[in-house]
GROMACS .gro file of C-alpha atoms in nm:
model
  388
    1MET     CA    1  16.331  14.753  15.979
    2PRO     CA    2  16.076  14.695  16.238
    3ALA     CA    3  16.048  14.410  16.471
    4LEU     CA    4  15.842  14.142  16.406
    5ARG     CA    5  15.537  14.084  16.637
    6PRO     CA    6  15.479  13.725  16.712
    7GLY     CA    7  15.146  13.652  16.497
    8PRO     CA    8  14.864  13.423  16.598
    9ASP     CA    9  15.028  13.117  16.445
   10ARG     CA   10  15.348  13.196  16.651
   11LEU     CA   11  15.179  13.254  16.974
   12ALA     CA   12  14.942  12.912  16.965
   13PRO     CA   13  15.260  12.720  17.082
   14ARG     CA   14  15.332  12.879  17.340
   15LEU     CA   15  14.987  12.904  17.459
   16SER     CA   16  14.982  12.525  17.418
   17ILE     CA   17  15.241  12.480  17.652
   18LEU     CA   18  15.113  12.720  17.882
   19ASP     CA   19  14.777  12.525  17.898
   20ARG     CA   20  14.956  12.199  17.983
   21TYR     CA   21  15.155  12.388  18.280
   22MET     CA   22  14.864  12.513  18.406
   23LEU     CA   23  14.661  12.211  18.374
   24ARG     CA   24  14.902  11.983  18.492
   25GLN     CA   25  14.924  12.201  18.817
   26LEU     CA   26  14.573  12.174  18.848
   27LEU     CA   27  14.532  11.818  18.811
   28LEU     CA   28  14.805  11.727  19.025
   29ALA     CA   29  14.641  11.905  19.314
   30LEU     CA   30  14.319  11.779  19.246
   31ALA     CA   31  14.416  11.439  19.278
   32ALA     CA   32  14.598  11.506  19.596
   33SER     CA   33  14.357  11.707  19.754
   34THR     CA   34  14.053  11.485  19.674
   35GLY     CA   35  14.262  11.150  19.732
   36ALA     CA   36  14.382  11.295  20.097
   37LEU     CA   37  14.025  11.448  20.151
   38ALA     CA   38  13.884  11.087  20.065
   39THR     CA   39  14.108  10.891  20.269
   40LEU     CA   40  14.031  11.092  20.597
   41ILE     CA   41  13.662  11.048  20.544
   42TRP     CA   42  13.703  10.684  20.489
   43LEU     CA   43  13.894  10.647  20.809
   44THR     CA   44  13.641  10.831  21.004
   45GLN     CA   45  13.374  10.637  20.851
   46SER     CA   46  13.548  10.290  20.884
   47LEU     CA   47  13.503  10.340  21.261
   48HIS     CA   48  13.154  10.252  21.245
   49PHE     CA   49  13.205   9.883  21.119
   50VAL     CA   50  13.534   9.838  21.347
   51SER     CA   51  13.220   9.632  21.576
   52LEU     CA   52  13.223   9.376  21.291
   53VAL     CA   53  13.602   9.328  21.348
   54VAL     CA   54  13.563   9.344  21.720
   55GLY     CA   55  13.232   9.158  21.788
   56ARG     CA   56  13.263   8.920  21.501
   57GLY     CA   57  13.622   8.838  21.449
   58LEU     CA   58  13.668   8.941  21.097
   59SER     CA   59  14.003   8.948  20.951
   60LEU     CA   60  14.171   9.313  20.866
   61ARG     CA   61  14.150   9.197  20.500
   62VAL     CA   62  13.761   9.156  20.488
   63PHE     CA   63  13.746   9.482  20.683
   64LEU     CA   64  13.957   9.664  20.398
   65GLU     CA   65  13.765   9.494  20.154
   66LEU     CA   66  13.411   9.613  20.270
   67THR     CA   67  13.503   9.952  20.358
   68SER     CA   68  13.694  10.038  20.044
   69LEU     CA   69  13.369  10.020  19.866
   70LEU     CA   70  13.226  10.326  20.010
   71ILE     CA   71  13.542  10.518  19.872
   72PRO     CA   72  13.363  10.594  19.549
   73SER     CA   73  13.072  10.743  19.717
   74PHE     CA   74  13.304  10.962  19.908
   75VAL     CA   75  13.501  11.092  19.585
   76ALA     CA   76  13.165  11.153  19.393
   77VAL     CA   77  13.028  11.395  19.715
   78ILE     CA   78  13.408  11.606  19.763
   79LEU     CA   79  13.497  11.618  19.408
   80PRO     CA   80  13.304  11.947  19.314
   81ILE     CA   81  13.425  12.087  19.679
   82THR     CA   82  13.792  11.986  19.590
   83THR     CA   83  13.775  12.118  19.241
   84PHE     CA   84  13.676  12.485  19.365
   85VAL     CA   85  13.942  12.485  19.619
   86VAL     CA   86  14.221  12.348  19.366
   87VAL     CA   87  14.092  12.599  19.100
   88GLN     CA   88  14.040  12.887  19.402
   89PHE     CA   89  14.427  12.810  19.543
   90ILE     CA   90  14.586  12.776  19.209
   91TYR     CA   91  14.481  13.093  19.041
   92GLN     CA   92  14.518  13.273  19.346
   93ARG     CA   93  14.884  13.168  19.368
   94PHE     CA   94  14.962  13.256  19.015
   95GLY     CA   95  14.782  13.582  19.087
   96THR     CA   96  15.026  13.630  19.376
   97ASP     CA   97  15.349  13.514  19.209
   98ARG     CA   98  15.221  13.802  18.920
   99GLU     CA   99  15.196  13.497  18.666
  100LEU     CA  100  14.851  13.609  18.577
  101THR     CA  101  14.992  13.964  18.533
  102VAL     CA  102  15.235  13.853  18.320
  103MET     CA  103  15.009  13.657  18.097
  104GLN     CA  104  14.785  13.971  18.077
  105ALA     CA  105  15.049  14.179  17.950
  106ALA     CA  106  15.165  13.929  17.694
  107GLY     CA  107  14.807  13.965  17.545
  108LEU     CA  108  14.613  13.680  17.678
  109SER     CA  109  14.249  13.724  17.724
  110PRO     CA  110  14.055  13.598  18.038
  111PHE     CA  111  13.923  13.318  17.880
  112MET     CA  112  14.248  13.215  17.741
  113MET     CA  113  14.365  13.230  18.092
  114ALA     CA  114  14.082  13.057  18.232
  115ARG     CA  115  14.105  12.781  17.977
  116PRO     CA  116  14.337  12.542  18.200
  117GLY     CA  117  14.071  12.591  18.489
  118LEU     CA  118  13.746  12.544  18.295
  119MET     CA  119  13.934  12.215  18.134
  120CYS     CA  120  13.991  12.127  18.482
  121ALA     CA  121  13.622  12.197  18.555
  122ALA     CA  122  13.519  11.994  18.261
  123ILE     CA  123  13.727  11.628  18.369
  124ALA     CA  124  13.617  11.687  18.711
  125THR     CA  125  13.241  11.723  18.591
  126GLY     CA  126  13.266  11.414  18.379
  127ALA     CA  127  13.402  11.218  18.658
  128CYS     CA  128  13.133  11.300  18.887
  129LEU     CA  129  12.902  11.206  18.648
  130LEU     CA  130  13.055  10.887  18.593
  131LEU     CA  131  13.080  10.827  18.955
  132ASN     CA  132  12.722  10.902  19.022
  133VAL     CA  133  12.561  10.702  18.717
  134TRP     CA  134  12.765  10.398  18.723
  135VAL     CA  135  13.065  10.357  18.961
  136VAL     CA  136  12.877  10.443  19.285
  137PRO     CA  137  12.551  10.253  19.216
  138VAL     CA  138  12.786   9.941  19.152
  139SER     CA  139  12.993   9.979  19.439
  140TYR     CA  140  12.757  10.084  19.691
  141HIS     CA  141  12.548   9.761  19.562
  142ALA     CA  142  12.825   9.537  19.606
  143PHE     CA  143  12.926   9.689  19.987
  144ARG     CA  144  12.546   9.639  20.068
  145GLN     CA  145  12.561   9.298  19.939
  146TYR     CA  146  12.896   9.209  20.128
  147GLU     CA  147  12.772   9.343  20.463
  148PHE     CA  148  12.467   9.148  20.400
  149GLN     CA  149  12.687   8.847  20.386
  150ILE     CA  150  12.878   8.897  20.687
  151ARG     CA  151  12.591   8.999  20.882
  152ASN     CA  152  12.379   8.722  20.821
  153ARG     CA  153  12.629   8.450  20.666
  154MET     CA  154  12.999   8.462  20.694
  155ALA     CA  155  12.978   8.536  21.095
  156ALA     CA  156  12.817   8.210  21.138
  157PHE     CA  157  13.149   8.043  21.006
  158LEU     CA  158  13.332   8.254  21.248
  159ILE     CA  159  13.259   8.090  21.563
  160GLN     CA  160  13.529   8.087  21.815
  161ASP     CA  161  13.557   7.839  22.072
  162GLY     CA  162  13.492   7.957  22.440
  163VAL     CA  163  13.340   8.297  22.283
  164PHE     CA  164  12.967   8.417  22.285
  165THR     CA  165  12.962   8.498  21.910
  166GLN     CA  166  12.657   8.764  21.790
  167VAL     CA  167  12.628   8.594  21.454
  168SER     CA  168  12.307   8.838  21.365
  169ASP     CA  169  12.138   9.137  21.560
  170SER     CA  170  11.894   8.882  21.726
  171MET     CA  171  12.106   8.561  21.760
  172THR     CA  172  12.411   8.458  21.977
  173VAL     CA  173  12.588   8.108  21.970
  174TYR     CA  174  12.874   7.952  22.221
  175ILE     CA  175  13.048   7.661  22.188
  176ARG     CA  176  13.256   7.503  22.417
  177THR     CA  177  13.519   7.306  22.210
  178ARG     CA  178  13.551   7.213  21.837
  179ASP     CA  179  13.705   6.924  21.663
  180LYS     CA  180  13.907   6.910  21.378
  181ASP     CA  181  13.645   6.748  21.190
  182GLY     CA  182  13.439   7.038  21.282
  183THR     CA  183  13.221   6.875  21.507
  184LEU     CA  184  13.104   7.123  21.800
  185HIS     CA  185  13.070   7.026  22.148
  186GLY     CA  186  12.858   7.212  22.429
  187ILE     CA  187  12.657   7.435  22.220
  188MET     CA  188  12.405   7.714  22.340
  189VAL     CA  189  12.226   7.950  22.085
  190GLU     CA  190  12.024   8.274  22.212
  191ASP     CA  191  11.743   8.296  21.963
  192ASP     CA  192  11.540   8.586  22.012
  193ARG     CA  193  11.468   8.646  21.650
  194THR     CA  194  11.039   8.614  21.716
  195PRO     CA  195  10.954   8.874  21.925
  196GLY     CA  196  10.781   8.734  22.243
  197ALA     CA  197  10.918   8.385  22.174
  198GLU     CA  198  11.297   8.419  22.285
  199ALA     CA  199  11.414   8.079  22.338
  200THR     CA  200  11.723   7.947  22.451
  201ILE     CA  201  11.861   7.612  22.298
  202LEU     CA  202  12.137   7.382  22.441
  203ALA     CA  203  12.252   7.079  22.243
  204GLU     CA  204  12.571   6.843  22.306
  205GLU     CA  205  12.691   6.835  22.002
  206GLY     CA  206  12.644   6.983  21.652
  207ASN     CA  207  12.792   7.082  21.292
  208LEU     CA  208  12.772   7.362  21.062
  209VAL     CA  209  12.651   7.299  20.707
  210ILE     CA  210  12.534   7.480  20.427
  211VAL     CA  211  12.207   7.436  20.317
  212GLY     CA  212  12.095   7.664  19.970
  213ASP     CA  213  12.406   7.894  20.022
  214GLN     CA  214  12.257   7.969  20.380
  215PRO     CA  215  12.450   7.899  20.700
  216ARG     CA  216  12.274   7.618  20.949
  217VAL     CA  217  12.366   7.443  21.236
  218VAL     CA  218  12.250   7.072  21.322
  219LEU     CA  219  12.213   6.993  21.691
  220PHE     CA  220  12.214   6.676  21.865
  221ASN     CA  221  12.064   6.544  22.197
  222GLY     CA  222  11.983   6.860  22.321
  223SER     CA  223  11.677   7.099  22.446
  224ARG     CA  224  11.462   7.404  22.363
  225GLN     CA  225  11.381   7.629  22.660
  226GLU     CA  226  11.138   7.898  22.585
  227ILE     CA  227  10.895   8.089  22.806
  228ASP     CA  228  10.530   8.104  22.762
  229ALA     CA  229  10.425   8.455  22.727
  230HIS     CA  230  10.061   8.395  22.864
  231THR     CA  231  10.160   8.185  23.142
  232GLY     CA  232  10.485   8.289  23.245
  233ARG     CA  233  10.571   7.914  23.259
  234LEU     CA  234  10.887   7.775  23.140
  235ASN     CA  235  10.862   7.504  22.857
  236VAL     CA  236  11.118   7.260  22.752
  237LEU     CA  237  11.127   7.043  22.451
  238THR     CA  238  11.403   6.797  22.439
  239PHE     CA  239  11.500   6.643  22.071
  240ALA     CA  240  11.733   6.421  21.921
  241ARG     CA  241  11.828   6.639  21.602
  242ASN     CA  242  11.730   6.988  21.522
  243THR     CA  243  11.840   7.209  21.278
  244ILE     CA  244  11.877   7.605  21.305
  245ASP     CA  245  11.886   7.877  21.042
  246LEU     CA  246  12.195   8.099  21.129
  247SER     CA  247  12.135   8.347  20.889
  248SER     CA  248  11.855   8.621  20.877
  249PRO     CA  249  11.528   8.594  21.066
  250HIS     CA  250  11.210   8.457  20.973
  251GLY     CA  251  11.384   8.266  20.669
  252ASN     CA  252  11.410   8.603  20.478
  253HIS     CA  253  11.723   8.558  20.285
  254THR     CA  254  11.703   8.830  20.030
  255ARG     CA  255  11.757   9.200  20.078
  256GLN     CA  256  11.547   9.459  19.911
  257PRO     CA  257  11.791   9.693  19.711
  258ASP     CA  258  11.740  10.071  19.825
  259ALA     CA  259  11.738  10.348  19.607
  260ASN     CA  260  12.091  10.429  19.585
  261GLU     CA  261  12.199  10.093  19.446
  262LEU     CA  262  11.977  10.126  19.144
  263PRO     CA  263  12.084  10.259  18.804
  264ILE     CA  264  11.929  10.522  18.627
  265ALA     CA  265  11.689  10.333  18.386
  266GLN     CA  266  11.537  10.179  18.713
  267LEU     CA  267  11.511  10.479  18.901
  268LEU     CA  268  11.318  10.651  18.648
  269HIS     CA  269  11.121  10.354  18.581
  270PRO     CA  270  11.066  10.141  18.907
  271ASP     CA  271  10.897   9.808  18.957
  272MET     CA  272  10.591   9.912  19.146
  273HIS     CA  273  10.554   9.544  19.241
  274LEU     CA  274  10.887   9.545  19.464
  275TYR     CA  275  10.852   9.907  19.589
  276SER     CA  276  10.541  10.126  19.768
  277ARG     CA  277  10.419  10.461  19.589
  278ARG     CA  278  10.555  10.641  19.856
  279ASP     CA  279  10.906  10.533  19.697
  280GLU     CA  280  10.853  10.598  19.344
  281SER     CA  281  10.935  11.005  19.434
  282LYS     CA  282  11.247  10.932  19.610
  283MET     CA  283  11.355  10.724  19.326
  284VAL     CA  284  11.276  10.965  19.074
  285ILE     CA  285  11.465  11.249  19.292
  286GLU     CA  286  11.765  11.015  19.316
  287ALA     CA  287  11.791  10.979  18.984
  288TRP     CA  288  11.770  11.352  18.887
  289ARG     CA  289  12.022  11.430  19.197
  290ARG     CA  290  12.273  11.185  19.037
  291LEU     CA  291  12.232  11.360  18.683
  292SER     CA  292  12.233  11.717  18.796
  293THR     CA  293  12.490  11.756  19.095
  294PRO     CA  294  12.805  11.660  18.887
  295PHE     CA  295  12.768  12.002  18.718
  296CYS     CA  296  12.833  12.164  19.056
  297ALA     CA  297  13.201  12.094  18.985
  298PHE     CA  298  13.155  12.341  18.684
  299SER     CA  299  12.968  12.613  18.884
  300PHE     CA  300  13.216  12.570  19.192
  301ALA     CA  301  13.485  12.605  18.926
  302MET     CA  302  13.369  12.928  18.818
  303ILE     CA  303  13.306  13.076  19.128
  304GLY     CA  304  13.668  13.007  19.213
  305LEU     CA  305  13.798  13.154  18.849
  306LEU     CA  306  13.562  13.472  18.908
  307GLY     CA  307  13.719  13.469  19.290
  308ALA     CA  308  14.086  13.482  19.181
  309MET     CA  309  14.081  13.663  18.802
  310GLY     CA  310  13.769  13.911  18.873
  311GLY     CA  311  13.896  14.255  18.925
  312ASN     CA  312  14.229  14.389  19.002
  313TYR     CA  313  14.513  14.244  19.160
  314SER     CA  314  14.545  14.390  19.519
  315ARG     CA  315  14.639  14.292  19.865
  316GLN     CA  316  14.297  14.377  20.026
  317ALA     CA  317  14.088  14.220  19.720
  318SER     CA  318  14.311  13.895  19.713
  319ILE     CA  319  14.186  13.816  20.059
  320ILE     CA  320  13.801  13.960  20.031
  321ARG     CA  321  13.738  13.785  19.688
  322PRO     CA  322  13.869  13.441  19.800
  323VAL     CA  323  13.623  13.452  20.131
  324LEU     CA  324  13.341  13.580  19.888
  325ALA     CA  325  13.397  13.313  19.680
  326ILE     CA  326  13.367  13.039  19.958
  327LEU     CA  327  13.071  13.180  20.093
  328GLY     CA  328  12.934  13.154  19.749
  329VAL     CA  329  12.989  12.795  19.722
  330VAL     CA  330  12.836  12.760  20.075
  331ALA     CA  331  12.525  12.949  19.970
  332VAL     CA  332  12.510  12.705  19.663
  333GLN     CA  333  12.542  12.396  19.835
  334ALA     CA  334  12.283  12.492  20.082
  335LEU     CA  335  12.053  12.608  19.818
  336THR     CA  336  12.101  12.283  19.630
  337LEU     CA  337  12.043  12.055  19.941
  338ALA     CA  338  11.743  12.261  20.012
  339VAL     CA  339  11.564  12.239  19.679
  340GLN     CA  340  11.636  11.884  19.662
  341ASN     CA  341  11.424  11.841  19.973
  342LEU     CA  342  11.173  12.071  19.856
  343ALA     CA  343  11.178  11.838  19.480
  344SER     CA  344  11.137  11.528  19.734
  345ARG     CA  345  10.806  11.648  19.852
  346ASN     CA  346  10.664  11.806  19.541
  347LEU     CA  347  10.813  11.673  19.185
  348GLN     CA  348  10.700  11.984  18.960
  349LEU     CA  349  11.016  12.139  19.125
  350MET     CA  350  11.255  11.912  19.006
  351PRO     CA  351  11.383  12.174  18.727
  352LEU     CA  352  11.526  12.400  18.998
  353MET     CA  353  11.760  12.138  19.076
  354TRP     CA  354  11.928  12.190  18.728
  355ILE     CA  355  11.899  12.579  18.784
  356CYS     CA  356  12.052  12.582  19.123
  357THR     CA  357  12.355  12.356  18.959
  358LEU     CA  358  12.413  12.551  18.637
  359THR     CA  359  12.293  12.928  18.696
  360PRO     CA  360  12.586  13.022  18.957
  361GLY     CA  361  12.860  12.867  18.691
  362LEU     CA  362  12.676  13.046  18.406
  363ILE     CA  363  12.660  13.375  18.615
  364CYS     CA  364  13.005  13.355  18.673
  365ALA     CA  365  13.119  13.280  18.304
  366ALA     CA  366  12.906  13.595  18.198
  367LEU     CA  367  13.065  13.814  18.458
  368LEU     CA  368  13.434  13.692  18.359
  369PHE     CA  369  13.394  13.680  18.022
  370TRP     CA  370  13.123  13.926  17.887
  371PRO     CA  371  13.331  14.230  17.877
  372GLU     CA  372  13.609  14.055  17.694
  373PHE     CA  373  13.369  13.943  17.444
  374ARG     CA  374  13.166  14.301  17.413
  375ALA     CA  375  13.504  14.448  17.368
  376ASP     CA  376  13.595  14.222  17.074
  377ARG     CA  377  13.236  14.295  16.908
  378ASP     CA  378  13.279  14.646  16.998
  379ARG     CA  379  13.636  14.707  16.832
  380PRO     CA  380  13.636  14.851  16.494
  381ALA     CA  381  13.720  14.626  16.236
  382PRO     CA  382  14.059  14.668  16.030
  383ALA     CA  383  14.072  14.879  15.677
  384GLY     CA  384  13.961  14.670  15.411
  385SER     CA  385  13.785  14.427  15.605
  386PRO     CA  386  13.412  14.353  15.512
  387ARG     CA  387  13.133  14.479  15.731
  388PRO     CA  388  12.876  14.254  15.887
   0.00000   0.00000   0.00000
């Protein structure tokens, strides 16, 4: 009696187990590599905000809360690259360990072997799209708001005794002592918010108060010293009571959000009463960039699959194909950035942004799967089956 060969219904459960095995390794490697690289970038970028801790006496908790809001933007940038690295590395290891050879000998088609990589690419693309459209604008807006509060509001309440505290880029405050009830003694304020009218303010006592969610210091028995820009003479004005705003210069307590903080709907239809005409093209390009760049994860994954599965398995090919795949990813990334720069100057070139992100992946998919599709199409139909 001839041995029974496994039919499609018997082979399907094994393929499902194989898909889960390969997909699990891909996703674990993707999460580990993306997390490690995002942490490394976070550590390097956080050095720019050390001055807030050292110069303005912020706590470590505030520093971590502020810088952690930048992590989603880091992940959105590096996720397509780590997707390529993971797909290339895992499938290259499958090829080196002869696992792909065994799968091919078992009758698996290139598409079925590449299916876990395509699932990983789809998950990465969806995650990038979610980050670009929703998570990154929200987190970056929260970061800018938090930074604005620290630089213009919170720093005013972190004034230390006997220390020159820079509460903003144009104001420095010094106090000699502070009582338990909050009364300040021996106050000096260097106010450089008005160019050409810099002033030094001295006061015997004062108190920090909040007026309209803005920090202010009420000074008693002091003087304001200012050098006249025209005559060069020192003008001294004494006062019994004076109030100084310690937030932003010129009474500007609001902050205009930039394009990176706005949602897609506002980028595509900006309020031109708040922005200039030259900013309109930047906002439109930012909207299309958020929508198109996530598909780089798909194209990069397809380049990795083609580099790992395209052609015969040999020691020389296992070195040349990954190098060519890396050069291909670098070329696609450089071309994407160049097209975005050109589209910002000419909005008619915006469709090229989609072409640069999708075309490489479609070309690699055609090179990898078209021979299989053509062979299935040209294979003669079994006897007795209806002809098309």
